[in-house]
CSV table of C-alpha atoms and ligand atoms in Angstrom, one decimal:
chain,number,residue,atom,x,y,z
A,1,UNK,CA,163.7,78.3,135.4
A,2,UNK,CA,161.8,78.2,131.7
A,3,UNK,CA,164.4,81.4,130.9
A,4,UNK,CA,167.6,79.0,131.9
A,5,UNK,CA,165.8,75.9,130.1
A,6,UNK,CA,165.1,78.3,126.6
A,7,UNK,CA,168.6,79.5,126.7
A,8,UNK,CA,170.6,76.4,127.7
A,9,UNK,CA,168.5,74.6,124.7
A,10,UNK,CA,169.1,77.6,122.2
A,11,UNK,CA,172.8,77.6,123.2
A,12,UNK,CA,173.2,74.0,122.9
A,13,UNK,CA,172.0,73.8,119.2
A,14,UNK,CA,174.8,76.7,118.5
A,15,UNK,CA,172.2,80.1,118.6
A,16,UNK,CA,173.6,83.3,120.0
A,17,UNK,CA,171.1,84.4,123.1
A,18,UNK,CA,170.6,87.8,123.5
A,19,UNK,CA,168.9,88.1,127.3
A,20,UNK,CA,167.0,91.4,127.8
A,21,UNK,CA,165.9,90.9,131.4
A,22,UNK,CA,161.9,91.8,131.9
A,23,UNK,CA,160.6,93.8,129.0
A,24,UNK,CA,157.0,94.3,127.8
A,25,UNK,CA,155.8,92.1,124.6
A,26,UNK,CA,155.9,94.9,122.6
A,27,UNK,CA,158.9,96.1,122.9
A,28,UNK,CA,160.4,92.5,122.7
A,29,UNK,CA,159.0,92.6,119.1
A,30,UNK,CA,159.8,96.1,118.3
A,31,UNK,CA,163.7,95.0,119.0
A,32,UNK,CA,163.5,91.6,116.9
A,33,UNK,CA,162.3,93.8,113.9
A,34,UNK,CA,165.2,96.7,114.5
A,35,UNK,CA,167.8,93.9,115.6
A,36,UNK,CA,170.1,91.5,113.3
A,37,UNK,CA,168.3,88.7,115.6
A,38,UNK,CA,166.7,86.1,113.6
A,39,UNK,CA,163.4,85.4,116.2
A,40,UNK,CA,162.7,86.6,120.0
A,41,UNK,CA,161.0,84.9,122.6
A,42,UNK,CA,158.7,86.2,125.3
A,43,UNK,CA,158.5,84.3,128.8
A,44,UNK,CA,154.8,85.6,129.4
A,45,UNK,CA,151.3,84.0,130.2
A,46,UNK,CA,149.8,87.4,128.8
A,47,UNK,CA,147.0,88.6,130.8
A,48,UNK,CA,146.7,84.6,132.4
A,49,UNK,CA,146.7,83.8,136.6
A,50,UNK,CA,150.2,83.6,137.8
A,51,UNK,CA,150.1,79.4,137.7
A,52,UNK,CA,150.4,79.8,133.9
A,53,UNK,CA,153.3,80.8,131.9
A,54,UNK,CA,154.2,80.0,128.4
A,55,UNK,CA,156.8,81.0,125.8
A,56,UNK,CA,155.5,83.8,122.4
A,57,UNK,CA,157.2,83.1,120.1
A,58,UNK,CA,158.4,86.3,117.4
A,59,UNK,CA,159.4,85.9,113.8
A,60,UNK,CA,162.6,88.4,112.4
A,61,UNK,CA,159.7,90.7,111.4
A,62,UNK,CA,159.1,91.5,115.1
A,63,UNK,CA,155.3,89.6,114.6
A,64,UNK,CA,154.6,86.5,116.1
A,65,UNK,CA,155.1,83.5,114.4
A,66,UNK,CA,152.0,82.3,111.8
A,67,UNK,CA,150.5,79.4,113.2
A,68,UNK,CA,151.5,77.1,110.9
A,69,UNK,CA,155.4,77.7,112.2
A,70,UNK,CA,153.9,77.1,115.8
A,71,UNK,CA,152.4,73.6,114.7
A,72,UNK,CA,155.5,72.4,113.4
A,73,UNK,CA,157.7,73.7,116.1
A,74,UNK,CA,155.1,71.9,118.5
A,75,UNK,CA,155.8,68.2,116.1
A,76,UNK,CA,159.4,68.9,116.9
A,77,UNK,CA,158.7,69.6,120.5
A,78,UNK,CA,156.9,66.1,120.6
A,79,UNK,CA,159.7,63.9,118.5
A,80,UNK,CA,162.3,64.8,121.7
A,81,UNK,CA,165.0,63.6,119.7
A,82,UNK,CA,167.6,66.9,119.9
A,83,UNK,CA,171.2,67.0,118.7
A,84,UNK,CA,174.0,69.4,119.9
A,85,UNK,CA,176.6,71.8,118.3
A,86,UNK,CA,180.0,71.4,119.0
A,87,UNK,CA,180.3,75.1,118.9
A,88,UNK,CA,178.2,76.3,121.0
A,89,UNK,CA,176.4,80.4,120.7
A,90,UNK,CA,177.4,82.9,123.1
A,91,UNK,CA,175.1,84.4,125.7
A,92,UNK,CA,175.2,88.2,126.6
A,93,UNK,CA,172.8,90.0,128.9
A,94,UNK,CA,171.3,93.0,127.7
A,95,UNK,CA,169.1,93.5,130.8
A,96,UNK,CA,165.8,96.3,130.2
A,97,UNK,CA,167.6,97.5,126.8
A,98,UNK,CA,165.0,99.2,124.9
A,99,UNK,CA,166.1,102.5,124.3
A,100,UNK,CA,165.1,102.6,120.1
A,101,UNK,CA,161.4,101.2,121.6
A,102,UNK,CA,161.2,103.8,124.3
A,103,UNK,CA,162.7,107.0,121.4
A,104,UNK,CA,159.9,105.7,118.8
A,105,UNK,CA,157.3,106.1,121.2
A,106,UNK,CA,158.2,109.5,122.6
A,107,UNK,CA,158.7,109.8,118.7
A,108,UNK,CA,155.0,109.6,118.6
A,109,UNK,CA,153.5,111.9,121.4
A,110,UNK,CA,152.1,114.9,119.6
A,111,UNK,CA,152.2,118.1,122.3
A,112,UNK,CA,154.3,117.3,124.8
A,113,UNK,CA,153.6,120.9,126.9
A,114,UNK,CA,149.7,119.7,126.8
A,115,UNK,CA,150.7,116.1,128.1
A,116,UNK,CA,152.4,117.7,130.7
A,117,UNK,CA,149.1,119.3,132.2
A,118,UNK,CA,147.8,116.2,132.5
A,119,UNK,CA,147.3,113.8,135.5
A,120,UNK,CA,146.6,110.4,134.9
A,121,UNK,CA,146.8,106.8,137.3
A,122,UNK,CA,148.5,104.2,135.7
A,123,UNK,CA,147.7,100.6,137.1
A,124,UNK,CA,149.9,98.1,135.4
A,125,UNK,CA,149.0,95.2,137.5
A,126,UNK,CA,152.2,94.1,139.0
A,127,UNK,CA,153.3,93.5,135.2
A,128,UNK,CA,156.1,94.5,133.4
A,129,UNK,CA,154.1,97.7,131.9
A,130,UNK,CA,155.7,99.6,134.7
A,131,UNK,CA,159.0,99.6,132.7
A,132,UNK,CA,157.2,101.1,129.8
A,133,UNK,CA,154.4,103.6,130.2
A,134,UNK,CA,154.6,105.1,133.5
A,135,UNK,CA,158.0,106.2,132.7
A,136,UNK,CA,157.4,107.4,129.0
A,137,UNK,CA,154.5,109.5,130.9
A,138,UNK,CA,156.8,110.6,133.8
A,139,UNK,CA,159.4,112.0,131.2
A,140,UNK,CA,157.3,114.0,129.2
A,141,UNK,CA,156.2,115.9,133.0
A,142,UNK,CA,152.8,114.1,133.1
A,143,UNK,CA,151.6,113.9,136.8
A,144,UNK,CA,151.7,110.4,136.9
A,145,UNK,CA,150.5,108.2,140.0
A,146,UNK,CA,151.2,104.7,139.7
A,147,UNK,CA,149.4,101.7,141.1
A,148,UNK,CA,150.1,97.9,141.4
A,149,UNK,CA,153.5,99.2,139.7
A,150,UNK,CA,155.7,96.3,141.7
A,151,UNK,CA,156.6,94.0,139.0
A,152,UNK,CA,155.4,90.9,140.8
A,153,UNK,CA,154.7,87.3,138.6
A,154,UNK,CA,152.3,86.4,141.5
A,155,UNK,CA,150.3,89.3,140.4
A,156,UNK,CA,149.4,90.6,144.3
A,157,UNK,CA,147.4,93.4,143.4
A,158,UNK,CA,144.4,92.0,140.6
A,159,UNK,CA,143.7,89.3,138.7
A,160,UNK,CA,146.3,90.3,135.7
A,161,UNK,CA,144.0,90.9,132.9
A,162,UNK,CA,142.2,94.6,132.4
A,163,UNK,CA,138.3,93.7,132.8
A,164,UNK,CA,136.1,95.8,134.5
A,165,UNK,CA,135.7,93.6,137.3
A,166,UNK,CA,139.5,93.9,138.1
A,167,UNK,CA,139.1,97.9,137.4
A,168,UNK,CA,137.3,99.3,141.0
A,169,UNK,CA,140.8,100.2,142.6
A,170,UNK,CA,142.0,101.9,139.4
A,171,UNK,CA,138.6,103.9,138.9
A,172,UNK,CA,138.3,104.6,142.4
A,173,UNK,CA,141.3,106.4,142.4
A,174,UNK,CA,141.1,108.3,139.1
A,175,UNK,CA,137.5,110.2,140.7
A,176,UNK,CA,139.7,110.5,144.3
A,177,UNK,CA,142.4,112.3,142.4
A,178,UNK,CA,140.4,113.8,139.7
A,179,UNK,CA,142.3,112.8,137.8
A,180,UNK,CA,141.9,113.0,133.2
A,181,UNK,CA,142.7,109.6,132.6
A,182,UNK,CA,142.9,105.7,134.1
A,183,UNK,CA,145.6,103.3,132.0
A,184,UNK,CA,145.1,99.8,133.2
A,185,UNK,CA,147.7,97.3,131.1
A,186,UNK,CA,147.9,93.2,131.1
A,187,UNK,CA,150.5,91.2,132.5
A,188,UNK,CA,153.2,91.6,129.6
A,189,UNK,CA,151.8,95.1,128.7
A,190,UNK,CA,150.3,94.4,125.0
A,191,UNK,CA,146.8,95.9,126.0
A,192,UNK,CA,145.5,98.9,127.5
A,193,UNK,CA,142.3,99.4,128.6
A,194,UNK,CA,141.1,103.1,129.8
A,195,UNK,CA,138.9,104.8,132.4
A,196,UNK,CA,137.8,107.9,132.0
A,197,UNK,CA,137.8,110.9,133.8
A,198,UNK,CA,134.4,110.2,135.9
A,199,UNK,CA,136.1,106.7,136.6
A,200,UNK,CA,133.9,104.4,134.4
A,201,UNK,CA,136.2,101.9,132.5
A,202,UNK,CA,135.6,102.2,128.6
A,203,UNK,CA,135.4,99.5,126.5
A,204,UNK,CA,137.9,98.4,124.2
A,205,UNK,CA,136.1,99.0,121.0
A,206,UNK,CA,135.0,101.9,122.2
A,207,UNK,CA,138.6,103.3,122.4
A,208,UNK,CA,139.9,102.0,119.3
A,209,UNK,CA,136.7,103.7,117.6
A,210,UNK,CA,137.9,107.1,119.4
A,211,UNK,CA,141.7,106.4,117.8
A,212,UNK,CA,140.7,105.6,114.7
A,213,UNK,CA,138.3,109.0,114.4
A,214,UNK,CA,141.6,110.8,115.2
A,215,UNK,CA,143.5,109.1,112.9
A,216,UNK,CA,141.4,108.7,110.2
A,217,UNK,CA,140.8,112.8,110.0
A,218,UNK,CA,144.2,112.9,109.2
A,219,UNK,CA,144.8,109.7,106.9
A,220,UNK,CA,141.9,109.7,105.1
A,221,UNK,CA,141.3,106.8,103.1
A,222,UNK,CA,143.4,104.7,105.6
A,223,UNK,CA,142.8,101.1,106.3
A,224,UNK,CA,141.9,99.9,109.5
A,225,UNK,CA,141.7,96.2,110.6
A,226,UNK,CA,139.7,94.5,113.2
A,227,UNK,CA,138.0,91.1,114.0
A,228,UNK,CA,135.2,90.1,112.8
A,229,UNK,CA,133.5,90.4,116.8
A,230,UNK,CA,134.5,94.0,116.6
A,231,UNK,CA,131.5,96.5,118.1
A,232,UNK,CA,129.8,98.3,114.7
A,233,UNK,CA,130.8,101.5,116.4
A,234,UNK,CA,134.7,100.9,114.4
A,235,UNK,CA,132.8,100.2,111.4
A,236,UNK,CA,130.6,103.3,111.5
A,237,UNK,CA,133.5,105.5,112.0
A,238,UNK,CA,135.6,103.8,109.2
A,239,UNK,CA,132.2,104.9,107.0
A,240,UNK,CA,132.0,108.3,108.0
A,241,UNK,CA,135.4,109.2,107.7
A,242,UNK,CA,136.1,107.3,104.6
A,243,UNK,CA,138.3,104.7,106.1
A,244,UNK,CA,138.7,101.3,104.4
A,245,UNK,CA,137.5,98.5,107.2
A,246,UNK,CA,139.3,95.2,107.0
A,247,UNK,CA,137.8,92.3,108.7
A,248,UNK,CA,139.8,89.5,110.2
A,249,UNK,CA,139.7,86.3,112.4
A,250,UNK,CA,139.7,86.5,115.9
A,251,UNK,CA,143.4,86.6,117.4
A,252,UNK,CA,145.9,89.4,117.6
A,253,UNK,CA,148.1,87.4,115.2
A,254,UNK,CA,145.0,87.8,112.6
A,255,UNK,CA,145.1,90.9,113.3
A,256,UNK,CA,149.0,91.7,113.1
A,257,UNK,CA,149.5,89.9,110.1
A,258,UNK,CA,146.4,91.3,108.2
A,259,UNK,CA,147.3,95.2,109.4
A,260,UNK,CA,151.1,93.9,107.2
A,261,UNK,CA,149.4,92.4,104.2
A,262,UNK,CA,146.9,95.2,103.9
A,263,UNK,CA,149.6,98.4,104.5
A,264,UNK,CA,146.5,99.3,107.3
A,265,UNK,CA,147.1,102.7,109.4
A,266,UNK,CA,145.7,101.1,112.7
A,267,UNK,CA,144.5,97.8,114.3
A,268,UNK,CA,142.5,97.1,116.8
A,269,UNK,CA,140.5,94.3,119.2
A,270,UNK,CA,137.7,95.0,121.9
A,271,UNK,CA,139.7,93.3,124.5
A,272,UNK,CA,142.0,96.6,124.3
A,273,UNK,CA,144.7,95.7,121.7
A,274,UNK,CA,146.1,98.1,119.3
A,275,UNK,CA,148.0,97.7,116.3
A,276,UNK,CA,149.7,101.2,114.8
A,277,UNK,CA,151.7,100.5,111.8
A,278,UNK,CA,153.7,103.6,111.8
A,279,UNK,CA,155.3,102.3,114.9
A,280,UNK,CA,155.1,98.2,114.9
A,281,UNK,CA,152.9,96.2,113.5
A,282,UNK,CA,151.7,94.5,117.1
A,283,UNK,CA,149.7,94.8,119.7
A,284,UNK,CA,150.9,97.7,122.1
A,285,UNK,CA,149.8,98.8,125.1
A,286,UNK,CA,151.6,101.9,125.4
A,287,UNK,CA,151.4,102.9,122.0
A,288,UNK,CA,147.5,102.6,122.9
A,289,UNK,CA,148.3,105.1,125.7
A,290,UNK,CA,150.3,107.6,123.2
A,291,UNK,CA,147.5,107.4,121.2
A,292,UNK,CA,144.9,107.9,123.7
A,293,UNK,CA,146.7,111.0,125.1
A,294,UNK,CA,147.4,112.6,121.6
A,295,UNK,CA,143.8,112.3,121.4
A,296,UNK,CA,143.0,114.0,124.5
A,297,UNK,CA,145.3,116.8,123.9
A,298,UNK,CA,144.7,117.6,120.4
A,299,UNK,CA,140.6,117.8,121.3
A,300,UNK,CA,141.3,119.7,124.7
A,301,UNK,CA,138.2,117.7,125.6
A,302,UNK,CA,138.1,115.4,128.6
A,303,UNK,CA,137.8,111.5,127.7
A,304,UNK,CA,134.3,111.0,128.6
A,305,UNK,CA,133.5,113.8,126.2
A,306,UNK,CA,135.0,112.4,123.2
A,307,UNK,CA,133.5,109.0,123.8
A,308,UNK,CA,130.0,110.6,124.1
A,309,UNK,CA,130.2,111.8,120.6
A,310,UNK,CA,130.7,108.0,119.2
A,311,UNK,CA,127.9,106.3,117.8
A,312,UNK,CA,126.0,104.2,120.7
A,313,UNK,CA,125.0,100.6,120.0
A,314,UNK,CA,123.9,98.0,122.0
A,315,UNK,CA,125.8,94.4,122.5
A,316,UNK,CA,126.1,91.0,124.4
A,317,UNK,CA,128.5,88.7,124.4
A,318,UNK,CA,126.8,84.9,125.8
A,319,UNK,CA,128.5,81.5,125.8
A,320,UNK,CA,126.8,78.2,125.0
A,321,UNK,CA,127.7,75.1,126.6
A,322,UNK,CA,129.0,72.6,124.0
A,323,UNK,CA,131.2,69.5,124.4
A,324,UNK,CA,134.1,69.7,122.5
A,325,UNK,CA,133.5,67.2,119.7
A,326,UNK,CA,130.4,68.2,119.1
A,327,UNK,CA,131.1,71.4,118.3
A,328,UNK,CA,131.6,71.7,114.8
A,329,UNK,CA,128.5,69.3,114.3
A,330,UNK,CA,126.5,72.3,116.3
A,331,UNK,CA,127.9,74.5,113.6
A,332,UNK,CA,127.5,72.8,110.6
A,333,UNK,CA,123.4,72.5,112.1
A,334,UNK,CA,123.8,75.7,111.8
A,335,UNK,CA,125.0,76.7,108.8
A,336,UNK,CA,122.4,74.7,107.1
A,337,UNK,CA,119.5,76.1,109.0
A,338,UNK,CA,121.0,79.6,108.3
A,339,UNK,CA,121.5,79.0,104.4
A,340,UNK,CA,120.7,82.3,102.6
A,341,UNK,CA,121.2,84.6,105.1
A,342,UNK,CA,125.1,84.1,106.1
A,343,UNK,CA,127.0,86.7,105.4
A,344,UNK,CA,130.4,85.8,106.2
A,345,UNK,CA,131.9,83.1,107.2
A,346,UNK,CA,135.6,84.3,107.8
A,347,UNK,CA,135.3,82.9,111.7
A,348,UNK,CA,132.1,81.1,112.5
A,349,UNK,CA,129.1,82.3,111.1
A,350,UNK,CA,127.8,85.9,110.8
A,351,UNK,CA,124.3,87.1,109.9
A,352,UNK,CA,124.4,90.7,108.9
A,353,UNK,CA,121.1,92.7,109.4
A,354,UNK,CA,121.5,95.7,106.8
A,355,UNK,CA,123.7,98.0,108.7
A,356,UNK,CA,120.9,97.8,111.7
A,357,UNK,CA,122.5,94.7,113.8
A,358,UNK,CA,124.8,91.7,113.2
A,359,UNK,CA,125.0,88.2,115.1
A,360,UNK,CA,128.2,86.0,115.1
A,361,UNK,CA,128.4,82.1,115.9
A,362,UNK,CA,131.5,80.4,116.9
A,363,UNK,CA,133.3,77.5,118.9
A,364,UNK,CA,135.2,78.7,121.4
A,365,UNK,CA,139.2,77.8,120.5
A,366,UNK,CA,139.9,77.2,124.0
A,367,UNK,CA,136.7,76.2,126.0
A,368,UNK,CA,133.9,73.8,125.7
A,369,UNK,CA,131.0,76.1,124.0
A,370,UNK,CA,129.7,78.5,121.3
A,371,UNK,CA,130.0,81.7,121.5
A,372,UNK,CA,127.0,84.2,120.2
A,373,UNK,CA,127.7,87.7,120.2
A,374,UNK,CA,124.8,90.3,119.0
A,375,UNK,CA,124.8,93.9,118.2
A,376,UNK,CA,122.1,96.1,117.2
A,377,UNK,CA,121.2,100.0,117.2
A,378,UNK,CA,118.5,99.8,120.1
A,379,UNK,CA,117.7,97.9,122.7
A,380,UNK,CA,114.5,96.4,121.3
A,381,UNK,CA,115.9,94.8,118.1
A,382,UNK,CA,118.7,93.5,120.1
A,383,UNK,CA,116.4,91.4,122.1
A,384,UNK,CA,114.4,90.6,118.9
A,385,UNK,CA,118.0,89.0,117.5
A,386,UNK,CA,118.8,87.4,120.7
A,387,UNK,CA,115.1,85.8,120.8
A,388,UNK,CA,115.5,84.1,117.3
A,389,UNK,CA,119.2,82.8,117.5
A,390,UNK,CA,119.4,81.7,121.1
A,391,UNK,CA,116.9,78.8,120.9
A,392,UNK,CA,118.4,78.3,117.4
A,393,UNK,CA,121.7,77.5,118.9
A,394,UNK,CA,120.5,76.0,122.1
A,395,UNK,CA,118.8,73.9,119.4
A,396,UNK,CA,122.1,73.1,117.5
A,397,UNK,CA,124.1,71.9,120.2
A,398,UNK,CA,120.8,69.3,121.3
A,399,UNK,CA,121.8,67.4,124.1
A,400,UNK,CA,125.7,67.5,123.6
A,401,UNK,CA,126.2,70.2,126.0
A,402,UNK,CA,128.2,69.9,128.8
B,1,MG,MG1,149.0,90.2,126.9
């Protein structure tokens, strides 16, 4: 329905539509940026519950559009006045056509005789991942078992987006089959999150830090670009190997965008996106894999193994209760209260602790609360952070929560 409504609008106004049938985010983008077309559009709710949908919208650079574009698309959206061309654009379909996406990746896999040894359970999650990474992996000879692969909107087999919680088949069937690695990708297949080969499902950062290490051996003096929420384990890596770190807002257009701007190597969010400029600029979950795998085979270590050698650090992520116009009240309490010691305020408000710890402040774009995240390099000064800037916030917010 939303595809015939898109199109019928598009053709009306006297745009060519180019239909390519179900195809991952990623590769949408990858084919705006190595097509004539002027923009693409992606029918997807991401990683949302299958009552949501919602249109991602991509620029001719194969990114998606800044927000400022989206703003005034939405004022035109809202006017409703629309006029017609008398001539029409043409529609072809072009169903699953992604043959320059699928050559660049394969482009990309270091050893292909090592990737063959491997075995790996891929759970896509009913989304359309299963036209992308499964197949890339069952072409180069990995043993490949596939879970949740039925493309399916109404998302049967887990809730669509790769959290732990929605993990426990995919890890249970990594140990059953001992298997080297667990790939478990979001509805429209732009993140990848990974279990490893004792079926515990690693977090995001802690990947990205893994790819970057590998990468940045290579490329020294590389940038790398990541959100200011990012775990300190990326920014200890980007130190030792002599990386340049790059911090952004949160958002995977922040992130895109930045990784462009910059000429950054890599890019990279804890919720499992990564960015790899030599391929496209975007989030990519099977890119993720490619790089995940190089990493594996180069090494000839298992996954858990090359984790463990990654600097530990301790985290939490908690959300305040805050009604939504008195949010930036809350924050501006806190600002003042926090005068001298701020450290950045790129997105929210950060309080750096000399390399030992950070915290991060911020109002949730989409909910009603704060959001404080803490990291520190034990346990004990964790809590020690989390016991002066909870009641601060709590404080803040007053009696305007929820
Ligand atoms: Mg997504």
């Amino acid at each position: 329905m939303l595809l015939e409504g898109v199109a019928a609008g598009l053709l009306a106004r006297g745009n060519d539509v180019d239909d390519r049938g179900l195809i991952t985010t990623p590769a949408l983008e990858f084919m705006v940026k190595n097509t004539p077309y002027s923009a693409g559009i992606m029918i997807t709710a991401s990683h949302n519950p299958p009552e949501y949908n919602g249109f991602k919208v991509v620029d001719s650079d194969g990114i998606e559009i800044p927000r400022a574009k989206e703003e005034k698309m939405e004022l035109l959206i809202h006017r409703d006045r629309w006029g017609a061309s008398y001539q029409p654009g043409r529609r072809v379909i072009n169903e699953g056509r992604i043959e320059s996406y699928f050559e660049k990746l394969e482009s990309q896999v270091l050893a292909r005789d090592a990737t063959q040894n491997l075995k790996i359970v891929i759970d896509t999650g009913n989304g359309v991942a299963a036209l992308t990474t499964p197949k890339l992996l069952r072409k180069l000879g990995t043993r490949v078992i596939g879970i949740n692969d039925a493309i399916d909107g109404e998302f049967p087999g887990r809730n669509s987006e790769p959290r732990p919680e929605n993990l426990g088949a995919l890890s249970k069937i990594v140990r059953e089959e001992e298997a080297d690695l667990g790939i478990a990708h979001d509805g429209d297949g732009d993140r990848a999150i990974f279990v490893d080969e004792t079926g515990t499902v690693q977090p995001g950062d802690r990947t990205l830090a893994l790819v970057e290490d590998e990468l940045l051996r290579s490329h020294p003096g590389a940038k790398i670009v990541t959100p200011i929420n990012t775990s300190m384990v990326v920014s200890e890596i980007a130190k030792k190997r002599k990386g340049k770190l790059v911090l952004t807002r949160v958002g995977s257009i922040e992130v895109s965008r930045t990784v462009v701007k910059e000429g950054a190597l890599l890019g990279g969010e804890e919720n499992g996106g990564i960015f790899y400029a030599p391929h496209h600029p975007v989030r990519d979950g099977t890119i993720a894999a490619v790089l995940v795998v190089n990493a594996i085979v180069r090494n000839r270590r298992p996954f858990s193994k090359l984790l463990d050698r990654l600097p530990r650090f301790h985290m939490v992520k908690e959300k305040i209760p805050c009604k939504e116009e008195a949010k930036s009240h809350a924050m501006n309490i806190l600002k003042t209260r926090l005068k001298g010691r701020i450290s950045s305020t790129l997105d929210g408000i950060r309080v750096d602790f000399e390399g030992r710890g950070w915290v991060l402040i911020r109002a949730s774009g989409t909910e009603p609360l704060l959001r404080l995240y803490a990291e520190a390099k034990t346990k004990n000064r964790l809590q020690e952070i989390l016991d002066e800037f909870r009641p601060l916030v709590l404080n803040a917010v007053g009696d305007r929560r929820l």
